[in-house]
Coordinates of C-alpha atoms (C1' of nucleotides) in Angstrom, one line a residue:
Chain A
M1 CA 66.5 98.3 2.5
S2 CA 63.1 96.7 1.8
D3 CA 61.8 96.1 -1.6
T4 CA 58.2 96.4 -0.5
F5 CA 56.3 99.6 -0.5
F6 CA 54.9 99.6 3.1
I7 CA 52.3 102.2 3.8
T8 CA 50.3 102.8 6.9
T9 CA 47.6 105.2 8.0
A10 CA 46.8 106.5 11.4
I11 CA 44.5 104.1 13.2
D12 CA 41.2 105.7 13.9
Y13 CA 39.8 106.0 17.3
T14 CA 36.6 104.1 17.7
N15 CA 34.7 106.5 19.8
G16 CA 32.7 108.1 16.9
K17 CA 31.7 107.4 13.3
P18 CA 34.2 108.1 10.5
H19 CA 34.1 111.6 9.0
I20 CA 35.5 113.0 5.8
G21 CA 39.0 113.4 7.3
H22 CA 39.2 109.8 8.0
A23 CA 37.9 109.0 4.6
Y24 CA 40.6 111.2 2.9
E25 CA 43.5 109.8 4.6
K26 CA 42.5 106.2 3.8
V27 CA 41.7 107.0 0.2
L28 CA 45.0 108.8 -0.1
A29 CA 46.8 105.8 1.2
D30 CA 44.9 103.4 -1.0
V31 CA 45.7 105.6 -4.1
L32 CA 49.4 105.7 -3.1
A33 CA 49.3 102.0 -2.7
R34 CA 47.5 101.4 -5.9
F35 CA 50.1 103.4 -7.8
Q36 CA 52.9 101.3 -6.5
R37 CA 51.1 98.1 -7.4
L38 CA 50.6 99.8 -10.9
A39 CA 54.4 100.3 -10.9
G40 CA 54.8 96.6 -10.2
R41 CA 56.2 97.0 -6.8
P42 CA 55.1 94.7 -3.9
V43 CA 52.9 96.6 -1.6
F44 CA 51.8 96.2 2.0
F45 CA 49.1 98.5 3.1
L46 CA 48.2 98.6 6.8
T47 CA 45.3 100.5 8.3
G48 CA 42.9 99.9 11.2
V49 CA 41.4 101.1 14.4
D50 CA 42.6 102.2 17.9
Q51 CA 40.1 100.6 20.3
H52 CA 41.4 101.2 23.9
G53 CA 41.2 104.2 26.1
Q54 CA 39.2 106.2 28.4
K55 CA 36.7 107.7 26.1
V56 CA 35.7 104.4 24.8
Q57 CA 35.4 103.1 28.3
Q58 CA 33.1 106.0 29.2
S59 CA 31.1 105.9 26.0
A60 CA 30.5 102.2 26.6
E61 CA 29.6 102.6 30.2
K62 CA 27.0 105.3 29.1
Q63 CA 25.3 103.0 26.6
G64 CA 25.5 100.2 29.1
V65 CA 27.5 97.8 26.9
N66 CA 30.9 96.3 27.5
P67 CA 33.8 98.1 25.7
Q68 CA 34.5 95.4 23.4
E69 CA 30.9 95.4 22.1
F70 CA 31.0 99.1 21.9
V71 CA 34.2 99.1 19.8
D72 CA 33.1 96.2 17.6
T73 CA 30.1 98.2 16.5
L74 CA 31.9 101.2 15.6
T75 CA 34.8 99.2 14.0
A76 CA 32.2 97.7 11.7
S77 CA 31.3 101.2 10.4
F78 CA 34.9 102.0 9.7
V79 CA 35.4 98.6 7.8
A80 CA 32.0 99.0 5.9
L81 CA 33.1 102.5 4.7
W82 CA 36.5 101.4 3.5
D83 CA 34.7 98.6 1.6
K84 CA 32.3 101.1 0.0
L85 CA 35.1 103.4 -0.9
D86 CA 37.3 100.5 -2.3
V87 CA 40.0 101.1 0.1
R88 CA 42.1 97.9 -0.4
Y89 CA 44.3 97.2 2.5
D90 CA 46.4 94.2 3.1
R91 CA 46.1 93.9 6.9
W92 CA 43.7 95.3 9.5
A93 CA 45.1 96.6 12.7
A94 CA 42.7 96.5 15.6
T95 CA 44.3 97.2 18.9
T96 CA 42.3 94.8 20.8
A97 CA 43.6 91.8 18.8
P98 CA 45.4 89.2 21.0
S99 CA 48.5 89.3 18.8
H100 CA 48.8 93.0 19.1
K101 CA 48.3 92.9 23.0
D102 CA 50.8 90.2 23.2
C103 CA 53.4 92.2 21.2
V104 CA 52.7 95.3 23.3
R105 CA 53.4 93.3 26.5
K106 CA 56.7 92.0 25.1
I107 CA 57.7 95.4 24.2
L108 CA 56.9 96.8 27.5
Q109 CA 58.7 94.0 29.2
R110 CA 61.7 94.4 27.1
L111 CA 62.0 98.1 27.7
H112 CA 61.4 97.5 31.5
D113 CA 64.3 94.9 31.5
E114 CA 66.5 97.3 29.7
G115 CA 65.8 100.1 32.0
Q116 CA 63.9 102.4 29.5
L117 CA 60.8 102.3 31.8
Y118 CA 60.8 103.4 35.4
K119 CA 58.1 104.1 38.0
A120 CA 57.7 107.6 39.4
T121 CA 55.2 109.5 41.6
R122 CA 53.4 112.3 40.1
Q123 CA 51.3 114.9 41.9
G124 CA 48.9 117.5 40.7
Y125 CA 45.3 118.6 40.4
Y126 CA 42.8 116.1 39.2
S127 CA 39.4 116.5 37.8
V128 CA 37.1 113.6 39.2
R129 CA 34.5 114.3 36.5
Q130 CA 36.8 114.4 33.5
E131 CA 39.1 111.8 35.1
Q132 CA 42.3 113.5 34.0
F133 CA 45.1 115.6 35.5
L134 CA 44.9 119.3 34.9
T135 CA 47.7 121.5 33.9
D136 CA 47.9 125.2 34.2
K137 CA 46.5 125.4 30.7
E138 CA 43.1 124.5 32.2
R139 CA 43.2 127.3 34.6
G140 CA 40.9 130.3 33.8
E141 CA 41.6 134.0 33.9
D142 CA 41.4 134.0 37.7
G143 CA 43.9 131.2 38.1
Q144 CA 41.1 128.8 39.1
F145 CA 39.8 125.7 37.5
G146 CA 36.5 126.4 35.9
P147 CA 33.2 124.7 36.8
E148 CA 33.3 122.4 33.7
W149 CA 36.0 120.3 35.6
G150 CA 33.7 119.6 38.5
E151 CA 35.3 118.5 41.7
V152 CA 39.2 119.1 41.5
V153 CA 41.4 117.4 44.0
F154 CA 45.1 117.3 44.7
L155 CA 46.3 113.8 44.0
E156 CA 49.4 111.8 44.0
E157 CA 49.8 108.9 41.6
E158 CA 52.4 106.4 40.6
N159 CA 53.0 105.7 36.9
Y160 CA 55.5 104.3 34.6
L161 CA 57.6 106.6 32.5
F162 CA 59.6 106.1 29.3
R163 CA 63.0 107.7 29.0
L164 CA 62.4 110.0 26.2
A165 CA 64.6 112.9 27.1
E166 CA 67.8 111.1 26.8
H167 CA 67.2 110.5 23.0
R168 CA 66.6 114.1 22.2
D169 CA 70.0 114.8 20.6
W170 CA 69.9 111.6 18.7
L171 CA 66.5 112.6 17.1
L172 CA 67.7 116.1 16.3
H173 CA 70.8 114.6 14.5
L174 CA 68.6 112.0 12.6
L175 CA 66.2 114.8 11.4
D176 CA 69.0 117.0 10.2
Q177 CA 70.8 114.0 8.5
N178 CA 67.7 112.7 6.9
P179 CA 65.5 115.7 5.5
H180 CA 63.3 113.2 3.6
L181 CA 62.1 111.7 6.9
V182 CA 59.1 114.2 7.3
Q183 CA 57.3 115.6 4.4
P184 CA 56.4 118.3 3.4
D185 CA 59.5 120.0 4.5
F186 CA 57.7 122.8 6.4
R187 CA 56.5 120.1 8.7
R188 CA 59.9 119.0 9.4
A189 CA 61.0 122.5 10.4
E190 CA 57.9 122.5 12.7
L191 CA 58.9 119.2 14.2
R192 CA 62.5 120.1 14.7
N193 CA 61.5 123.2 16.8
A194 CA 59.4 120.9 18.9
V195 CA 62.2 118.5 19.4
E196 CA 64.6 121.2 20.5
K197 CA 62.3 122.1 23.3
L198 CA 61.8 118.5 24.3
S199 CA 62.3 118.0 28.1
G200 CA 61.1 115.4 30.5
D201 CA 60.0 111.8 30.1
L202 CA 56.7 110.4 28.9
T203 CA 54.0 108.9 31.0
V204 CA 53.1 105.6 29.4
S205 CA 50.8 104.0 32.0
R206 CA 47.4 104.6 33.8
P207 CA 46.6 103.1 37.1
K208 CA 44.1 100.3 36.4
A209 CA 41.7 101.8 39.1
R210 CA 41.4 104.9 36.8
L211 CA 41.4 103.1 33.4
S212 CA 40.7 99.5 33.0
W213 CA 40.1 99.3 29.2
G214 CA 43.6 98.9 28.1
I215 CA 46.6 96.5 27.8
E216 CA 47.9 95.4 31.3
F217 CA 51.6 95.8 32.1
P218 CA 53.2 92.3 32.1
F219 CA 55.4 93.2 35.2
D220 CA 52.8 95.2 37.1
P221 CA 49.1 94.3 36.8
D222 CA 48.0 97.5 38.6
F223 CA 48.6 99.4 35.5
V224 CA 47.5 99.5 31.7
T225 CA 49.4 101.1 29.1
Y226 CA 48.3 104.5 28.0
V227 CA 47.8 105.2 24.3
W228 CA 51.4 105.6 23.0
F229 CA 52.7 102.1 23.7
D230 CA 49.3 100.7 22.4
A231 CA 48.3 102.7 19.4
L232 CA 51.8 103.5 17.8
V233 CA 53.0 100.0 18.2
N234 CA 50.4 98.8 15.6
Y235 CA 52.7 99.8 13.0
I236 CA 55.1 97.0 13.9
S237 CA 52.8 94.6 15.7
F238 CA 50.9 94.1 12.6
A239 CA 53.7 94.3 10.3
P240 CA 54.8 91.0 8.8
G241 CA 57.5 89.1 10.8
Y242 CA 58.0 91.5 13.6
D243 CA 59.1 90.0 17.0
P244 CA 60.1 92.2 19.8
A245 CA 62.4 89.7 21.3
P246 CA 66.0 91.2 21.5
N247 CA 67.6 88.5 19.3
A248 CA 64.8 87.8 17.1
D249 CA 65.1 86.8 13.3
L250 CA 63.6 89.9 11.7
S251 CA 64.5 89.1 8.1
E252 CA 60.9 89.0 7.0
F253 CA 60.1 92.1 8.7
R254 CA 63.0 93.8 7.1
R255 CA 61.8 93.0 3.7
H256 CA 58.7 95.3 4.5
W257 CA 60.1 97.9 6.9
P258 CA 60.6 100.8 7.0
A259 CA 57.0 102.1 6.4
L260 CA 55.7 105.3 5.0
H261 CA 53.4 106.6 7.7
L262 CA 50.6 108.7 6.3
I263 CA 49.3 110.9 9.2
G264 CA 47.3 114.1 9.8
K265 CA 49.2 117.3 10.8
D266 CA 47.4 117.0 14.2
I267 CA 49.3 113.9 15.4
L268 CA 52.8 114.8 14.1
I269 CA 53.7 116.6 17.3
P270 CA 54.5 114.8 19.6
A271 CA 53.1 111.3 18.8
H272 CA 54.6 110.4 15.5
G273 CA 57.4 112.8 15.2
V274 CA 58.9 112.6 18.7
Y275 CA 57.5 109.6 20.6
W276 CA 57.5 107.0 18.0
P277 CA 60.9 107.5 16.6
I278 CA 62.4 107.4 20.0
M279 CA 60.3 104.2 20.9
L280 CA 61.8 102.5 17.8
K281 CA 65.3 103.8 18.7
A282 CA 64.8 102.3 22.2
L283 CA 63.8 98.9 20.7
G284 CA 67.1 98.8 18.7
F285 CA 65.9 100.2 15.3
K286 CA 68.8 101.4 13.3
D287 CA 68.7 105.1 11.9
S288 CA 67.9 103.6 8.5
E289 CA 64.9 101.9 9.9
I290 CA 63.2 104.9 11.2
P291 CA 60.0 105.4 9.1
T292 CA 59.2 108.3 6.9
L293 CA 56.2 110.6 7.8
L294 CA 54.0 111.9 5.1
V295 CA 51.9 114.6 6.8
H296 CA 48.7 115.6 5.2
G297 CA 46.4 118.6 5.8
W298 CA 42.7 118.9 6.7
W299 CA 39.5 119.5 4.9
N300 CA 38.0 122.5 6.4
I301 CA 34.4 123.4 6.1
A302 CA 33.7 126.9 4.8
G303 CA 37.1 127.9 6.1
S304 CA 36.6 126.7 9.7
K305 CA 37.7 123.5 11.2
M306 CA 35.3 120.6 11.1
S307 CA 34.1 119.8 14.6
K308 CA 31.3 118.1 16.5
S309 CA 30.5 121.3 18.3
L310 CA 30.1 123.3 15.1
G311 CA 27.8 120.6 13.7
N312 CA 29.6 120.7 10.4
I313 CA 30.7 117.2 10.2
V314 CA 30.8 115.9 6.7
D315 CA 29.6 112.3 6.4
P316 CA 31.6 110.3 3.8
D317 CA 29.1 107.6 3.8
V318 CA 26.3 109.9 2.8
L319 CA 28.4 111.5 0.0
A320 CA 29.4 108.1 -1.3
D321 CA 25.8 107.2 -1.5
R322 CA 24.6 110.4 -3.1
Y323 CA 27.3 110.8 -5.7
G324 CA 29.1 107.5 -5.9
P325 CA 32.3 106.2 -4.1
E326 CA 34.4 107.1 -7.1
A327 CA 33.1 110.7 -7.5
L328 CA 34.1 111.1 -3.8
R329 CA 37.5 109.6 -4.4
Y330 CA 38.2 111.8 -7.4
Y331 CA 37.2 114.9 -5.5
L332 CA 39.2 114.1 -2.4
M333 CA 42.3 113.4 -4.5
S334 CA 42.1 116.2 -7.2
D335 CA 40.9 119.1 -5.1
I336 CA 43.7 119.3 -2.5
A337 CA 47.4 119.4 -2.6
T338 CA 48.9 116.7 -0.5
G339 CA 50.2 118.3 2.7
R340 CA 47.9 121.4 2.5
D341 CA 44.6 122.2 3.8
A342 CA 41.6 122.6 1.5
D343 CA 38.1 123.6 1.7
F344 CA 35.4 121.1 1.4
S345 CA 32.5 121.9 -0.9
E346 CA 29.8 119.6 -2.1
E347 CA 29.2 122.0 -4.9
R348 CA 32.8 121.8 -6.0
L349 CA 32.7 117.9 -5.9
V350 CA 29.8 118.0 -8.4
Q351 CA 31.5 120.7 -10.5
R352 CA 34.7 118.7 -10.8
F353 CA 32.9 115.4 -11.4
N354 CA 31.0 117.0 -14.3
A355 CA 33.9 119.1 -15.8
D356 CA 36.6 116.4 -15.6
L357 CA 34.9 113.0 -15.6
A358 CA 31.7 113.4 -17.4
N359 CA 32.4 116.2 -19.9
S360 CA 36.1 115.6 -20.7
L361 CA 36.9 112.0 -20.2
G362 CA 33.4 110.4 -20.3
N363 CA 32.4 112.2 -23.3
L364 CA 35.7 111.6 -25.0
L365 CA 35.2 107.8 -24.6
N366 CA 31.7 108.0 -25.8
R367 CA 32.4 110.1 -29.0
T368 CA 35.4 108.1 -29.8
L369 CA 33.7 104.8 -29.6
N370 CA 30.6 106.1 -31.5
M371 CA 32.7 107.2 -34.4
A372 CA 34.7 104.0 -34.4
Q373 CA 31.4 102.1 -34.6
K374 CA 29.8 104.2 -37.0
Y375 CA 32.8 104.5 -39.5
R376 CA 34.7 101.2 -38.8
Q377 CA 32.3 98.9 -37.1
G378 CA 34.6 99.3 -34.0
V379 CA 37.6 97.7 -35.7
L380 CA 41.0 99.5 -35.3
T381 CA 43.8 99.8 -37.9
A382 CA 47.2 100.9 -36.6
P383 CA 48.7 103.8 -38.5
S384 CA 51.5 103.0 -40.8
Q385 CA 52.2 106.1 -42.8
P386 CA 54.8 108.3 -41.3
E387 CA 52.8 111.6 -41.9
H388 CA 50.0 109.9 -39.8
L389 CA 52.3 108.7 -37.1
D390 CA 53.8 112.3 -37.0
L391 CA 50.5 113.8 -36.7
V392 CA 49.4 111.8 -33.9
R393 CA 52.8 111.9 -32.1
E394 CA 52.6 115.8 -32.2
A395 CA 49.0 116.1 -31.2
L396 CA 48.8 113.6 -28.3
P397 CA 51.5 113.8 -25.6
V398 CA 51.0 110.3 -24.4
E399 CA 54.6 109.8 -23.1
A400 CA 54.9 113.3 -21.6
A401 CA 51.6 112.8 -19.7
A402 CA 52.9 109.4 -18.4
A403 CA 56.2 110.9 -17.3
D404 CA 54.7 113.8 -15.6
Y405 CA 52.2 111.6 -13.8
R406 CA 54.9 109.3 -12.5
A407 CA 57.1 112.3 -11.3
A408 CA 54.0 113.7 -9.6
F409 CA 53.3 110.4 -7.8
E410 CA 56.9 110.0 -6.8
Q411 CA 56.3 113.2 -4.8
H412 CA 52.9 112.0 -3.6
A413 CA 51.4 114.9 -5.4
V414 CA 48.2 113.0 -6.6
H415 CA 46.5 116.1 -7.7
Q416 CA 49.3 116.9 -10.1
A417 CA 49.4 113.4 -11.4
L418 CA 45.7 113.7 -12.3
E419 CA 46.2 116.9 -14.0
A420 CA 48.9 115.2 -16.1
A421 CA 46.4 112.5 -17.1
F422 CA 43.7 115.0 -18.0
R423 CA 46.1 117.1 -20.1
L424 CA 46.1 114.0 -22.4
V425 CA 42.3 113.9 -22.4
A426 CA 42.1 117.5 -23.2
A427 CA 44.6 117.0 -26.2
C428 CA 42.3 114.2 -27.4
N429 CA 39.3 116.4 -27.5
Q430 CA 41.2 119.2 -29.2
F431 CA 42.5 116.6 -31.6
I432 CA 39.1 115.4 -32.7
D433 CA 37.9 119.0 -33.2
S434 CA 40.8 119.9 -35.3
Q435 CA 40.8 116.8 -37.3
K436 CA 37.0 116.5 -37.8
P437 CA 36.8 112.8 -38.3
W438 CA 33.2 113.0 -39.3
A439 CA 34.3 115.1 -42.3
V440 CA 37.3 112.8 -43.1
A441 CA 34.9 109.8 -43.1
K442 CA 33.1 111.3 -46.1
N443 CA 36.3 111.1 -48.3
P444 CA 37.3 107.6 -49.2
D445 CA 40.8 108.9 -50.2
Q446 CA 41.4 109.7 -46.6
A447 CA 40.6 106.2 -45.2
G448 CA 44.2 105.9 -43.7
L449 CA 43.9 109.1 -42.0
L450 CA 40.6 108.2 -40.4
D451 CA 42.0 104.9 -39.2
A452 CA 45.0 106.7 -37.7
I453 CA 42.8 109.2 -35.8
L454 CA 40.5 106.5 -34.4
Y455 CA 43.4 104.4 -33.5
A456 CA 45.2 107.2 -31.6
L457 CA 42.1 108.1 -29.6
A458 CA 41.3 104.6 -28.5
D459 CA 44.9 104.1 -27.7
S460 CA 45.2 107.3 -25.6
L461 CA 41.9 106.2 -23.8
R462 CA 43.6 103.0 -22.9
V463 CA 46.5 104.9 -21.4
T464 CA 44.2 107.3 -19.7
A465 CA 42.4 104.5 -18.0
I466 CA 45.8 103.2 -16.7
L467 CA 46.7 106.5 -15.3
I468 CA 43.4 107.0 -13.6
S469 CA 43.2 103.6 -12.2
P470 CA 44.7 104.3 -8.7
V471 CA 42.1 106.9 -8.0
L472 CA 39.2 105.5 -10.1
P473 CA 39.7 101.8 -10.2
K474 CA 36.1 100.9 -11.1
A475 CA 35.8 103.6 -13.8
A476 CA 39.2 102.6 -15.3
R477 CA 38.0 99.0 -15.4
A478 CA 34.7 100.1 -17.2
I479 CA 36.6 102.1 -19.8
F480 CA 38.9 99.0 -20.5
G481 CA 35.7 97.1 -20.7
Q482 CA 34.3 99.3 -23.4
L483 CA 37.6 99.3 -25.2
N484 CA 37.2 95.5 -25.0
L485 CA 40.5 95.1 -23.0
D486 CA 40.9 93.1 -19.8
A487 CA 44.6 93.2 -19.2
P488 CA 45.8 94.0 -15.6
F489 CA 46.6 97.7 -15.2
Q490 CA 50.4 98.4 -15.3
I491 CA 52.2 101.6 -15.7
E492 CA 54.6 100.0 -18.2
D493 CA 51.7 99.9 -20.6
A494 CA 51.2 103.7 -20.4
R495 CA 52.8 104.4 -23.8
R496 CA 51.3 104.5 -27.3
G497 CA 50.8 101.8 -29.9
L498 CA 49.9 98.8 -27.9
L499 CA 46.6 98.0 -29.5
P500 CA 47.0 95.5 -32.4
T501 CA 45.4 96.2 -35.8
G502 CA 42.2 94.4 -36.1
H503 CA 41.3 95.1 -32.3
Q504 CA 37.5 95.1 -31.9
L505 CA 36.2 97.9 -29.7
G506 CA 33.0 97.7 -27.6
T507 CA 30.1 99.9 -27.7
P508 CA 29.8 103.0 -25.6
T509 CA 27.7 103.5 -22.4
P510 CA 28.3 106.6 -20.3
V511 CA 30.9 105.7 -17.6
F512 CA 30.4 109.0 -15.7
P513 CA 26.8 110.2 -16.1
R514 CA 26.6 113.9 -15.5
I515 CA 25.4 114.8 -12.0
E516 CA 22.5 117.3 -12.6
P517 CA 22.7 120.4 -10.4
S518 CA 19.1 120.0 -9.6
A519 CA 19.9 116.7 -7.8
P520 CA 19.2 116.7 -4.0
A521 CA 21.6 118.9 -2.2
A522 CA 22.7 118.7 1.6
Chain B
rG1 C1' 54.7 135.7 24.9
rG2 C1' 57.8 132.5 21.5
rG3 C1' 57.9 129.6 16.9
rC4 C1' 56.2 127.7 12.2
rC5 C1' 52.9 128.0 7.9
rU6 C1' 49.5 130.3 4.6
rG7 C1' 47.9 134.9 1.9
rU8 C1' 48.6 135.3 -6.2
rA9 C1' 42.0 136.1 -11.0
rG10 C1' 35.1 134.7 -8.4
rC11 C1' 37.1 129.2 -6.9
rU12 C1' 41.5 125.6 -7.0
rC13 C1' 46.4 126.3 -7.8
rA14 C1' 51.3 127.5 -11.0
rA15 C1' 55.4 130.7 -11.7
rU16 C1' 65.4 128.0 -10.1
rG17 C1' 65.7 136.7 -8.4
rG18 C1' 64.8 137.7 -15.0
rU19 C1' 60.0 138.9 -21.5
rU20 C1' 53.9 141.8 -20.6
rA21 C1' 52.5 137.0 -13.3
rG22 C1' 50.1 131.8 -16.0
rA23 C1' 46.6 127.2 -16.3
rG24 C1' 42.0 124.6 -15.1
rC25 C1' 37.0 125.5 -13.6
rA26 C1' 33.3 129.4 -13.2
rG27 C1' 31.5 134.1 -16.2
rG28 C1' 31.0 136.4 -21.5
rG29 C1' 31.2 135.8 -27.0
rG30 C1' 31.6 132.6 -31.2
rA31 C1' 32.2 127.8 -33.9
rC32 C1' 31.0 122.7 -34.8
rU33 C1' 27.8 118.2 -34.9
rC34 C1' 31.1 112.5 -33.8
rA35 C1' 29.5 112.8 -28.6
rU36 C1' 26.7 112.6 -21.8
rA37 C1' 23.0 120.4 -24.0
rA38 C1' 28.9 117.7 -24.4
rU39 C1' 33.3 119.6 -27.4
rC40 C1' 36.6 123.3 -29.7
rC41 C1' 38.1 128.5 -30.4
rC42 C1' 38.3 133.5 -28.5
rU43 C1' 37.6 136.4 -24.2
rU44 C1' 36.4 139.3 -19.3
rG45 C1' 39.1 139.1 -14.9
rG46 C1' 45.3 140.8 -10.8
rU47 C1' 47.7 147.3 -6.6
rU48 C1' 50.7 138.9 -6.2
rG49 C1' 47.2 141.0 1.8
rG50 C1' 49.2 146.5 3.2
rG51 C1' 53.7 149.4 3.7
rG52 C1' 58.8 150.1 3.5
rG53 C1' 63.8 148.3 1.9
rU54 C1' 67.9 145.5 -1.0
rU55 C1' 68.6 145.0 -6.5
rC56 C1' 69.7 146.9 -13.2
rG57 C1' 65.3 143.8 -12.0
rA58 C1' 61.0 141.2 -6.4
rA59 C1' 55.1 137.3 -6.1
rU60 C1' 60.1 135.4 -5.0
rC61 C1' 65.2 138.1 -0.7
rC62 C1' 65.0 141.6 4.2
rC63 C1' 62.1 144.5 7.8
rU64 C1' 57.2 145.8 9.5
rC65 C1' 51.9 145.6 9.9
rC66 C1' 47.3 142.9 8.8
rA67 C1' 44.2 138.4 8.3
rG68 C1' 43.8 133.1 9.0
rG69 C1' 45.7 128.5 10.8
rC70 C1' 48.9 125.2 13.7
rC71 C1' 52.4 124.2 17.5
rU72 C1' 54.3 125.7 22.1
rA73 C1' 54.9 128.4 26.9
rC74 C1' 54.4 128.5 34.9
rC75 C1' 54.9 136.1 33.7
rA76 C1' 51.6 139.1 36.5

RNA sequence: GGGCCUGUAGCUCAAUGGUUAGAGCAGGGGACUCAUAAUCCCUUGGUUGGGGGUUCGAAUCCCUCCAGGCCUACCA
């Protein structure tokens, strides 16, 4: 069992610019990774891009550049966006990297040697224009292939196949024995149904004459590998210490593996739920080394799927520029339940930012620091009287919030974790209004009470900053700055009473300036 | 055609078969002045998609229909 939290995302296909779905997945992975770092666990976060394949080859030809140039340009736009959104990964998986190609070839060679790959002839109808085999799905009402396919010819083609079907029962058994392997559980049910129907093996090659932009088979230069043994393999080829040789020393690899694969619901079946575990099994992975799949939902636009043809693509780059990267991160994490779909709304992004961040948390920080400066020159005194300690303990549920927060994160329920953090914020605002520190300040006899109130508020803000830090790392750091703290964030410190008497607070500057509704909209 | 998921307040979501279905936001009213025209209090708002059934009791379990989504399949 590994001690590292190894998280991966899907690697994005470099045939178009990143959209909001790409951004959501990477931010979610980043947030889960940051939470684990906060909890003191070693983290390895792998993400990247899938650069091979026919669409890339075609798009590059259309632009008159070579495929590598084409993918380099698009890859740069992904890298720049993750940088802008503060997605902090540990390694970048780009499938044209020599080390990756080398690993893929070794895996293919090994599976070939062990009889898991075989060559077979396939025949069927082939669209010359689309450069793909057609199934009966593509037939129209009249049983004919429509004009969109252009010239359709009957073709016979040799290809390599991977022995998938023989592992079907193993996979069924594995899924039944390890319910946690696919989350949420309704996705597991879906996958199980699909596995039960599994029949036939998997084509893993394309003849080079038809597709040149790919990894060549080491034992047959007439073929390149087709997506599965290229893209999926990134999870191990870029993992620390993996070596596909049958008797390799995998001790370093095993300190990291197995991974938590964060994927979208569109690629669970068949790629990640069927092909990938069976590929690993064929490579000698034990049942306990099969990775967990965390399947997330989609952001719809006004109830319908985001798609190029509908022209409703949401550009995360534009949103980050318009509202700030952290406003976008907060919206993406707070307004969807992990695993479910949600509706994307720019208006709602603004609403949530203003309500939660500007009005509740930002204003709390501001009013707390202002009062501390006005009444105590920003110097804190820890409460000592039992009645004050009791008052604060009863009013501000610091430990409960932290506990709920952790429990939510263990289930990857980021939105619930944020809710827990904001329950503490709400309690602080209520506490201020009920205690009326501005009135207490007028009575010198109540100096101890005022100190206790101000201390509890500053201390709670410290805890809140820690709790929001996985989602809002920059804002959390800014809050720490105004509290005059520079300690690293750690979940262990999410408990009350860690500020020393005499601690000098800083002065307030709005961390979350309200977004005015009149601001330019889409 | 088969399978799976979803449907709860205007919006986003909660409710091991068990008080009168809750919370946040939005809407309405009020209070306060430390604060980013913020905050706090009160409040409007529901045939839990429809219809049957099981039960002392159903948002929850069963059947059926409707709407949306996803997967899958060689009927014509």
